[in-house]
Tab-separated table of C-alpha atoms and ligand atoms in Angstrom:
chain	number	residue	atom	x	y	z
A	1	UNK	CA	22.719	-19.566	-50.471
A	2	UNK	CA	24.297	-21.668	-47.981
A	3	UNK	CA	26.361	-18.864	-46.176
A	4	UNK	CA	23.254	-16.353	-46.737
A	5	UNK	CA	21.204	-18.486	-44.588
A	6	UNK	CA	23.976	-19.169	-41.951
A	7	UNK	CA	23.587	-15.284	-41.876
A	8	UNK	CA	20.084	-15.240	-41.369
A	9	UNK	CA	20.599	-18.044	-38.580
A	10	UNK	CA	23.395	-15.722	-37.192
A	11	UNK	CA	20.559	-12.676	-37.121
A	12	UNK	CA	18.095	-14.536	-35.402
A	13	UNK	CA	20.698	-15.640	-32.756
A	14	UNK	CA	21.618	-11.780	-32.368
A	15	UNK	CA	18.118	-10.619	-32.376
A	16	UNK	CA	17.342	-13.609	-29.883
A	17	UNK	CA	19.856	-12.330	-27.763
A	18	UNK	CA	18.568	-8.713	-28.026
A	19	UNK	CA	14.921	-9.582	-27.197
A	20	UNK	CA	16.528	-11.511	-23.832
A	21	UNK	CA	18.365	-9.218	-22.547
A	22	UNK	CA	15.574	-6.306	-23.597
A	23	UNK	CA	13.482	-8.555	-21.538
A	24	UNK	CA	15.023	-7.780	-18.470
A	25	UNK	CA	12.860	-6.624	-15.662
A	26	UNK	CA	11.555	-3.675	-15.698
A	27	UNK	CA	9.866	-1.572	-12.527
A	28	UNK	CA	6.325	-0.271	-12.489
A	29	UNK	CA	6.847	2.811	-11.385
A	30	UNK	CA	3.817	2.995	-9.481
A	31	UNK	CA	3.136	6.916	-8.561
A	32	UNK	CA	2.052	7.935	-5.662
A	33	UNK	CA	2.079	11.523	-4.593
A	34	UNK	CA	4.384	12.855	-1.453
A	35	UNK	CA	2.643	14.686	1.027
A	36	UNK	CA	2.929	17.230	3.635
A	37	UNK	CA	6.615	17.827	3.605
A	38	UNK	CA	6.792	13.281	3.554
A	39	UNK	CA	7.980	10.899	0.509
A	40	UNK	CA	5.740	8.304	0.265
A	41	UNK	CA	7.238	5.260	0.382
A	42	UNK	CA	5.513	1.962	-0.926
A	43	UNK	CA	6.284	-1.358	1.613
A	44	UNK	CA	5.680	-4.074	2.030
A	45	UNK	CA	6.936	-5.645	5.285
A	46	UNK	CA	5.445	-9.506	5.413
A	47	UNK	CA	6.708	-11.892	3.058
A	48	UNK	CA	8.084	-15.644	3.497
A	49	UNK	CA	11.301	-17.411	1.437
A	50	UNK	CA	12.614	-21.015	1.741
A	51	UNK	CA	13.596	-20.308	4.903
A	52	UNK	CA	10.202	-21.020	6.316
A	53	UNK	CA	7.226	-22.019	4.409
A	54	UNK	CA	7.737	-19.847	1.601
A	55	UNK	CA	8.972	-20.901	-2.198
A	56	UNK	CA	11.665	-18.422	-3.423
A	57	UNK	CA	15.051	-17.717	-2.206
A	58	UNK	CA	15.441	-14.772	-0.838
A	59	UNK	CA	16.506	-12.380	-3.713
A	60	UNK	CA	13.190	-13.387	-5.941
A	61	UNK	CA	11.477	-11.196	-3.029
A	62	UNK	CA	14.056	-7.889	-4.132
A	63	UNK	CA	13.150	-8.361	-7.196
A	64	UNK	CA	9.660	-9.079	-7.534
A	65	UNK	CA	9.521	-5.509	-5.132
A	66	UNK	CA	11.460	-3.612	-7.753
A	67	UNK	CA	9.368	-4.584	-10.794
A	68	UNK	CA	6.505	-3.888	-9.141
A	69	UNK	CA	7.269	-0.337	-8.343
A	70	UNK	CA	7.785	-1.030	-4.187
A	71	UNK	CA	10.573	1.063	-2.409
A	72	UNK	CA	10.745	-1.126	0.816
A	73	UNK	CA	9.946	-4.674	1.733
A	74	UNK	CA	10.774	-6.990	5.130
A	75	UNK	CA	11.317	-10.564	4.931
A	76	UNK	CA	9.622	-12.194	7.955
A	77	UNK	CA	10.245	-15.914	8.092
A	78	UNK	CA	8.792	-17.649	10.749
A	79	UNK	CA	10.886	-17.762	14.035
A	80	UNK	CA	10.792	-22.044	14.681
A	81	UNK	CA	8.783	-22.643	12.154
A	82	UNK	CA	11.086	-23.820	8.619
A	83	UNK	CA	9.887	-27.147	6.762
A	84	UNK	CA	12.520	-27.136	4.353
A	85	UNK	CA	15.519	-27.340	6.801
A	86	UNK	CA	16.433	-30.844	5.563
A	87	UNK	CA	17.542	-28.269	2.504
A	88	UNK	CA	18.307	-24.974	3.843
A	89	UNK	CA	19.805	-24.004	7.182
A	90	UNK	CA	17.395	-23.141	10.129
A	91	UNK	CA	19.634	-19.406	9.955
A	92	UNK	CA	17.086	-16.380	10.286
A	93	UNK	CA	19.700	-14.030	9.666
A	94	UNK	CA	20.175	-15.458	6.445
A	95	UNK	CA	17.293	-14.382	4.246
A	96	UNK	CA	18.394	-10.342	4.831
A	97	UNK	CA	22.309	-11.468	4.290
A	98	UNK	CA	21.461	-12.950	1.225
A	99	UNK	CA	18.884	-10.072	-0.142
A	100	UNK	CA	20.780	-7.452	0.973
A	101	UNK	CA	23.603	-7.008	-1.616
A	102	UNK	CA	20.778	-6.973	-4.574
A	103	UNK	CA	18.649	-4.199	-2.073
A	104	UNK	CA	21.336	-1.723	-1.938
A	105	UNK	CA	21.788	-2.543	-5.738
A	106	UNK	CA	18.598	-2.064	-6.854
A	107	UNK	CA	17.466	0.714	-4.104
A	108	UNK	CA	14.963	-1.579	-2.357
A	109	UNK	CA	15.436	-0.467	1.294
A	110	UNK	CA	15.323	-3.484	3.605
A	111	UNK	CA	14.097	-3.909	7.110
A	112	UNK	CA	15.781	-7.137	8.693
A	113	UNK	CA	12.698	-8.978	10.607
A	114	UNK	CA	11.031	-11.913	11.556
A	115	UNK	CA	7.619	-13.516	12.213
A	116	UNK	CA	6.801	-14.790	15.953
A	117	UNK	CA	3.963	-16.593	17.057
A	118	UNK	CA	1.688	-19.362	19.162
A	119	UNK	CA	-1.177	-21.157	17.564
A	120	UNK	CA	-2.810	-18.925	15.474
A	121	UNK	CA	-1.336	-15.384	17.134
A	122	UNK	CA	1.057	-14.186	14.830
A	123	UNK	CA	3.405	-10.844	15.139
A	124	UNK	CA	6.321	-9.823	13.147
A	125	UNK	CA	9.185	-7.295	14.697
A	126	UNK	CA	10.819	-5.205	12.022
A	127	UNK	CA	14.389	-3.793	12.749
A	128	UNK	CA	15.647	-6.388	14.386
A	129	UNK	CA	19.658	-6.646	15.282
A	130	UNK	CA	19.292	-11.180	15.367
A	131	UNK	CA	16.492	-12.823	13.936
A	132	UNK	CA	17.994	-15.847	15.230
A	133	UNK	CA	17.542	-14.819	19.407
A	134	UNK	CA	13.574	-15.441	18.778
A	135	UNK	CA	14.179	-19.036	17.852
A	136	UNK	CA	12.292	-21.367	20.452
A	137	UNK	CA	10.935	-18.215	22.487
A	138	UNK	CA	6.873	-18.455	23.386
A	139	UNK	CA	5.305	-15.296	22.129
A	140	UNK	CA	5.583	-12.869	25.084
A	141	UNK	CA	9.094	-13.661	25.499
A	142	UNK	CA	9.737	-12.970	22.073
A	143	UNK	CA	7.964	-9.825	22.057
A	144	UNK	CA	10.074	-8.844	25.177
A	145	UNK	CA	13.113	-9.736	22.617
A	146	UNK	CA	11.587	-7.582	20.111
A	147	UNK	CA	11.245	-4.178	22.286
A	148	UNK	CA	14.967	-5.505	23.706
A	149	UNK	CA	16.182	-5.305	19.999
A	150	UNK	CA	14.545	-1.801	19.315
A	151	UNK	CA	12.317	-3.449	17.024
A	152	UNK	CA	8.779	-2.268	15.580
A	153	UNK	CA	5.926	-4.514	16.516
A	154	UNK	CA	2.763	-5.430	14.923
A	155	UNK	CA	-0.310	-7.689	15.016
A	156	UNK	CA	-0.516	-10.091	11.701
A	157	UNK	CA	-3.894	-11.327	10.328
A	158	UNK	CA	-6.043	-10.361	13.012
A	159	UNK	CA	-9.073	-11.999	10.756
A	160	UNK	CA	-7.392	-14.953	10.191
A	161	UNK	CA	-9.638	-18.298	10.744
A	162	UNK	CA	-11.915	-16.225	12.703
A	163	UNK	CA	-13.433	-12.669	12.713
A	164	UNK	CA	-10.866	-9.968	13.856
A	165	UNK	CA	-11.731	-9.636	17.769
A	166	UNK	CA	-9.383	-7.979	20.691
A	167	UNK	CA	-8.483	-11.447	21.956
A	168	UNK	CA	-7.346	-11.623	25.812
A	169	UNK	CA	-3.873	-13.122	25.176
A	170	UNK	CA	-3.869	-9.860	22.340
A	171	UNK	CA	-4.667	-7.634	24.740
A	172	UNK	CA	-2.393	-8.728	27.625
A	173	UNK	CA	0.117	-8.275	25.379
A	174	UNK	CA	-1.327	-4.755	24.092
A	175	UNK	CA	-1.162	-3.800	27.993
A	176	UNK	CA	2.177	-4.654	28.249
A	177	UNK	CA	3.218	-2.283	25.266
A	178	UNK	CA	4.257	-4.831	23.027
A	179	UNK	CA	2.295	-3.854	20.372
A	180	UNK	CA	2.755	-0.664	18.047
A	181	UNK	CA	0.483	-1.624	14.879
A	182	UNK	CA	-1.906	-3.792	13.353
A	183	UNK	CA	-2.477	-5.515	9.700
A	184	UNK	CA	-5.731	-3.571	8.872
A	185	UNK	CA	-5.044	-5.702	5.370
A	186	UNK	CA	-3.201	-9.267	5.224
A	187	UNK	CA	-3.120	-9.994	1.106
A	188	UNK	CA	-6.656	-9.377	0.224
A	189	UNK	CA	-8.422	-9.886	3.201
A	190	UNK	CA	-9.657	-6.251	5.070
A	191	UNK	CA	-10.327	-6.554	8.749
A	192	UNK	CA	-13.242	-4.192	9.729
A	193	UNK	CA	-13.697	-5.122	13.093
A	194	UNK	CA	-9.534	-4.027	13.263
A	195	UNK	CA	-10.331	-0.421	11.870
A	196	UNK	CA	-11.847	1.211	15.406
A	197	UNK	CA	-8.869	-0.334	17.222
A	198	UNK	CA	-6.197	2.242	15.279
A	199	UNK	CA	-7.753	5.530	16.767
A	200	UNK	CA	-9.087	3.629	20.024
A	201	UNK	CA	-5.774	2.137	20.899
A	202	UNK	CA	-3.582	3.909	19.062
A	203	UNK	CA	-2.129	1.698	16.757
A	204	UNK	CA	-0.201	1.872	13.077
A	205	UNK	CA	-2.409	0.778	10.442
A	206	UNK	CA	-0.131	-2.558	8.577
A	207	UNK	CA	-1.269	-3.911	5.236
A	208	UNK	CA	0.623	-6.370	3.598
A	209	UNK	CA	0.727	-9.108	1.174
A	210	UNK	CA	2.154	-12.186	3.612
A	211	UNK	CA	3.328	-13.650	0.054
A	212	UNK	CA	4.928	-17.202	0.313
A	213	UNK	CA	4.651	-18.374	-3.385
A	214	UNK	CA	6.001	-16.728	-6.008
A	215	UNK	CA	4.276	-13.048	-6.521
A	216	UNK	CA	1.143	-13.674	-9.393
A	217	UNK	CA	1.596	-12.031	-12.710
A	218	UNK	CA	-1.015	-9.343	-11.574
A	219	UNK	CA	0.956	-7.355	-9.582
A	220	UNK	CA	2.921	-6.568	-11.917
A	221	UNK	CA	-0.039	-3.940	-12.810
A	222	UNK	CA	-0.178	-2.367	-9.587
A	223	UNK	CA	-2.674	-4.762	-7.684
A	224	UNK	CA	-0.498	-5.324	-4.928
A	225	UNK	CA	-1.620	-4.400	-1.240
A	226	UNK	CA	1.061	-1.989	0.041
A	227	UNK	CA	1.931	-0.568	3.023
A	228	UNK	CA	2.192	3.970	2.306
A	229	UNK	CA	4.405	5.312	4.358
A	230	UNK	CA	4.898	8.686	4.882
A	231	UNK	CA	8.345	9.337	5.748
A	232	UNK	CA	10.702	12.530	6.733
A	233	UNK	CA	13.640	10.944	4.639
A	234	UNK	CA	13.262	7.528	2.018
A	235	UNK	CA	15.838	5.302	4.363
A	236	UNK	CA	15.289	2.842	7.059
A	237	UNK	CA	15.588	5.390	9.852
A	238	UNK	CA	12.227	7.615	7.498
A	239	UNK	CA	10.693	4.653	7.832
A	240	UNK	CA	10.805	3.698	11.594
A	241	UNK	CA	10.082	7.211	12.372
A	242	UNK	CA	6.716	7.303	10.344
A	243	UNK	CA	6.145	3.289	11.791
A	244	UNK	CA	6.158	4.432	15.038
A	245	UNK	CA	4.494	8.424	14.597
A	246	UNK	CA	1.622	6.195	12.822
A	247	UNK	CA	2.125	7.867	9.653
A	248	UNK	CA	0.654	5.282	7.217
A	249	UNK	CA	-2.253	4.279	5.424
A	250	UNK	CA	-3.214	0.971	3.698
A	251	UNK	CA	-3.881	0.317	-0.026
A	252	UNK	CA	-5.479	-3.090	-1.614
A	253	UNK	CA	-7.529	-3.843	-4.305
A	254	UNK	CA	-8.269	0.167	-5.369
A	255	UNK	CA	-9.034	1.329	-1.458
A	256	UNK	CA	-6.646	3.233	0.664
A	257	UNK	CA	-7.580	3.299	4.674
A	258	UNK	CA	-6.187	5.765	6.500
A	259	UNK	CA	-5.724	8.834	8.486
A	260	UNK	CA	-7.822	11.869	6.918
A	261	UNK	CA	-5.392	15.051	6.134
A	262	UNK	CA	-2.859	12.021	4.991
A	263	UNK	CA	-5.391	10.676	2.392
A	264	UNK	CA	-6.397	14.510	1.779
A	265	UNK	CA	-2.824	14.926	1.140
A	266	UNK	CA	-2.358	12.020	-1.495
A	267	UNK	CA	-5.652	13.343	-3.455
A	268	UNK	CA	-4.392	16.774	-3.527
A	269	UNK	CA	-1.442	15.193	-4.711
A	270	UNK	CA	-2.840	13.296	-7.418
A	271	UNK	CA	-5.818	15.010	-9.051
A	272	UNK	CA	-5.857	18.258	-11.300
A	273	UNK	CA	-8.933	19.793	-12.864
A	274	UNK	CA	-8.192	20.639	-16.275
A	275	UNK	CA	-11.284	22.346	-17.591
A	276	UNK	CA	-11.321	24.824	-14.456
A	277	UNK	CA	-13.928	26.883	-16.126
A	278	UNK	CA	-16.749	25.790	-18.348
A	279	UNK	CA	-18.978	28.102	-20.162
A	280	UNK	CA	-22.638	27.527	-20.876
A	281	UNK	CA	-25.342	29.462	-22.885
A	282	UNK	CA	-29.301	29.987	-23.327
A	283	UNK	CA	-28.981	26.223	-25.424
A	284	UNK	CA	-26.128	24.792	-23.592
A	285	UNK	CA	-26.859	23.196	-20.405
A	286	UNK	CA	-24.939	20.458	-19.591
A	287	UNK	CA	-20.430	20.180	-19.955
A	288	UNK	CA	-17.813	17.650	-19.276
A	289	UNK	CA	-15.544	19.056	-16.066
A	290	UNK	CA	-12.236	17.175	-17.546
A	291	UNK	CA	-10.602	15.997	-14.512
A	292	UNK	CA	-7.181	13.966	-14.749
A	293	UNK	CA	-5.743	11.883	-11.616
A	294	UNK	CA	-1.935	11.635	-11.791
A	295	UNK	CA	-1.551	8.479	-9.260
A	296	UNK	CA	-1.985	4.922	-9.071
A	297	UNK	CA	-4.537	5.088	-6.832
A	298	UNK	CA	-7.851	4.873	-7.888
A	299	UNK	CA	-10.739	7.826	-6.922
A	300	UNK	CA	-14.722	6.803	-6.757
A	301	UNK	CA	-16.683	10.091	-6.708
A	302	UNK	CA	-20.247	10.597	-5.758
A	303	UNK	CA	-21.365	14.425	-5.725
A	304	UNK	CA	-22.731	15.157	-1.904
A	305	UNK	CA	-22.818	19.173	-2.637
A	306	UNK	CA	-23.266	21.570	-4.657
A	307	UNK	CA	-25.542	24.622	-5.615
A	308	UNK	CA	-28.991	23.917	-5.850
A	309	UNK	CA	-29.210	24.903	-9.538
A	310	UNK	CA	-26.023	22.114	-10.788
A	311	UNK	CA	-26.238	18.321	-10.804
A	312	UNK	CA	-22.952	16.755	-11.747
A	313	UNK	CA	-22.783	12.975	-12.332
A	314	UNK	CA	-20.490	10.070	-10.258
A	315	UNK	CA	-17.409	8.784	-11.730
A	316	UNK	CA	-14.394	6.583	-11.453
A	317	UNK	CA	-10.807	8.513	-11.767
A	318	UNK	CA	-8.880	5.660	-12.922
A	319	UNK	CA	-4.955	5.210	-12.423
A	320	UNK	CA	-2.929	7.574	-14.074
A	321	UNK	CA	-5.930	8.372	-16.284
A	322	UNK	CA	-8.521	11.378	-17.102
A	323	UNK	CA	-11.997	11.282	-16.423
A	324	UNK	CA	-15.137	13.617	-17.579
A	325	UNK	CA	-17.713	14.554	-14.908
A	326	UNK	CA	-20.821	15.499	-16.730
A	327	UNK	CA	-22.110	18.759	-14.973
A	328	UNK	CA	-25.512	20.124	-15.730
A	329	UNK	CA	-27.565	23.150	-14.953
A	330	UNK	CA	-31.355	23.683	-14.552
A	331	UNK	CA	-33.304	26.688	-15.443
A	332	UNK	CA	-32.619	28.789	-12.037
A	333	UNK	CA	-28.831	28.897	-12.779
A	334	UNK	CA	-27.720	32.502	-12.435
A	335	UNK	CA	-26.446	34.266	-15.262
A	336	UNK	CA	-22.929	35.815	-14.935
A	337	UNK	CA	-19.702	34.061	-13.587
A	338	UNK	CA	-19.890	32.380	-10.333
A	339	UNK	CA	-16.905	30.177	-8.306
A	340	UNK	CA	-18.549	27.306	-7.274
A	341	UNK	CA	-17.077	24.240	-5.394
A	342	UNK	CA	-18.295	20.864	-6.117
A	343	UNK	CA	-18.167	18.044	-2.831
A	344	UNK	CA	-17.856	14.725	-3.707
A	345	UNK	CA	-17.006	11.714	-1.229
A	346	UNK	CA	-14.402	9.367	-2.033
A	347	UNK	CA	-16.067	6.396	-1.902
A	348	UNK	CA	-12.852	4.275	-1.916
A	349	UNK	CA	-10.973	6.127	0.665
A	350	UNK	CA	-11.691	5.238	3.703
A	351	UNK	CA	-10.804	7.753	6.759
A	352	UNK	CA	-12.529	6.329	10.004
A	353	UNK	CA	-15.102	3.179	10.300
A	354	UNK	CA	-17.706	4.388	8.035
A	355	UNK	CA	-16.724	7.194	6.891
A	356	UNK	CA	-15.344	8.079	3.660
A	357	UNK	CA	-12.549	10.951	2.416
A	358	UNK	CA	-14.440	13.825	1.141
A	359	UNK	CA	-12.688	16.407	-1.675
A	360	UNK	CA	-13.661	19.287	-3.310
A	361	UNK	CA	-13.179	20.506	-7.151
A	362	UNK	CA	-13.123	24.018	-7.381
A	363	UNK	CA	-15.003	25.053	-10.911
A	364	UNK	CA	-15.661	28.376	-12.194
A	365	UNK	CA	-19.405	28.494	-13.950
A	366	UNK	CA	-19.748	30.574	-16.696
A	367	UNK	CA	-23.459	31.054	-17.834
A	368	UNK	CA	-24.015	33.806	-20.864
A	369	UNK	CA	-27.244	35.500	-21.660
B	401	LIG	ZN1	1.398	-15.413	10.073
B	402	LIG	ZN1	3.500	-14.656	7.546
């Protein structure tokens, strides 16, 4: 008896063991759909460690990235700004040294970067060659440092404290080129009033999370705001390329903002009909058009067109799920087979202030005698 339960204690051990190491991260693979000829990549590129105000060290950021199905972040701690340097050295170049080894490991690409600011004007520069030549600059001059270094610049949490509005010391720095983007999203804050300045002035649409504590549980399920980025090749070099050619849209909380044959691209991408022709008879008016999205991006669809004699209902395509539209005809529907497209907007996808992303579904509409 005795040895027989030493065994058992032995197999629980083993089986303890097991379950640890089986519960070893694992990523959310997060699909989204390449488009035009571009891999979209999904970044991140505003987060905080111990090195500033954050709470992690710098490789909980890799990691928390790779679980939750990202392919690029930046680590921005604050240039002059680090209450914890009675514990860890006030050396920006640190937080990329240390994350970089478990980057390449892992396949997180890595932008080295920092956050600049004055009062409540914050930018970060991505692709920076030393983090730790903004230290004690005031913002201009460290903006000046950031174009110096090559680096990509853009406007953080326009919204923050106050409405988003095109502040004068904003827009001296605007006029002096030193700004190449905005944060149209900071975490889960949206900034309208930031969404005319992209096509008016030109500028990248940013939306990041700005995490300092640890990332919540939720985004493990693909609630994270993210940064797409449609790039020529999935490196650092893609990356900058599609940063500065403005190829990018924003996703948080289920929307996606962004540039309209981009977000085109990622529904094309991501939806198939799979009931592309439905059949109806004298006693048979009304059909589910099976439609299944392949993404993780989420599709609201309101019908705007479609033949006079078909009404088709709204409905939600959720994340890598299916989704029946009911479709219904009236008594004028023409007998005979007729190719029909149905025009729904996307009422999540937002192309232009006010304006929403509108698809098609092409349906093929059977109606026998
Ligand atoms: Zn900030
Ligand atoms: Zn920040």
């Amino acid at each position: 008896m005795r040895i027989t339960s030493n065994r058992l204690v032995c197999l629980a051990l083993c089986l303890c063991l097991l379950a640890v190491s089986g519960a070893a991260q694992q990523r959310n693979p997060l699909p989204v759909p390449d488009i035009q000829g571009y891999k979209t990549l999904k970044c991140d590129f505003h987060m905080h460690t111990v090195f500033s105000d954050g709470e992690v060290w710098p490789t909980t950021r890799v990691n928390e990235a790779w679980r939750q199905g990202l392919d690029a972040i930046a680590i921005t701690d604050h240039a002059g700004y680090n209450p914890n340097k009675a514990d860890v050295p006030p050396d920006l170049t640190r937080p990329h040294a240390l994350a970089s080894a478990l980057a390449a490991r892992l396949g997180i690409l890595l932008a080295p970067a920092v956050e600049v600011m004055k009062g409540d004007t914050h930018f970060n520069v991505l692709f920076v060659s030393n983090q730790n030549a903004f230290m004690g600059l005031d913002l201009p001059d460290a903006l000046r440092e950031g174009r110096k270094q090559n680096g990509f610049i853009f406007w953080n949490h326009p919204g923050w404290k106050q409405p988003a509005a095109w502040f004068p010391d904003v827009a001296a720095l605007y006029n002096e080129k030193l700004m190449d983007g905005v944060e149209l999203v900071n975490g889960t804050s949206y900034y309208p009033q930031a969404f005319p300045w992209i096509e008016e002035k030109n500028l990248t649409i940013l939306s990041n999370t700005d995490v300092h504590a640890p990332a919540p549980a939720s985004w493990e399920n693909g609630s994270r705001t993210v940064t797409l980025v449609f790039a020529r090749t999935p490196d650092l070099e893609g990356i900058r390329e599609a940063l500065f050619a403005r190829r990018t849209a924003a996703w948080m909380g289920g929307e996606v903002w962004g540039n309209e044959a981009q977000l085109r691209g990622l529904w094309d991408g991501a939806v198939a009909v799979e009931t592309p022709e439905l059949k109806f008879g004298p006693n048979l008016r009304q059909l589910t058009l099976r439609v299944r999205n392949n993404s993780s991006l989420r599709f609201q669809l309101r019908l705007t067109k479609a033949p006079a004699w078909l009404t088709a209902g709204a409905v939600e395509l959720r994340p890598e799920g299916g989704a029946g539209i009911s479709v219904r005809l009236n008594k004028d529907a023409p007998a005979g087979t007729q190719s029909v497209e149905l025009e729904f907007e996307a009422a999540n996808l937002h192309v232009a202030p006010n304006r929403n992303l509108s698809v098609r579904l092409p349906l093929k509409v059977v109606v026998a005698q």
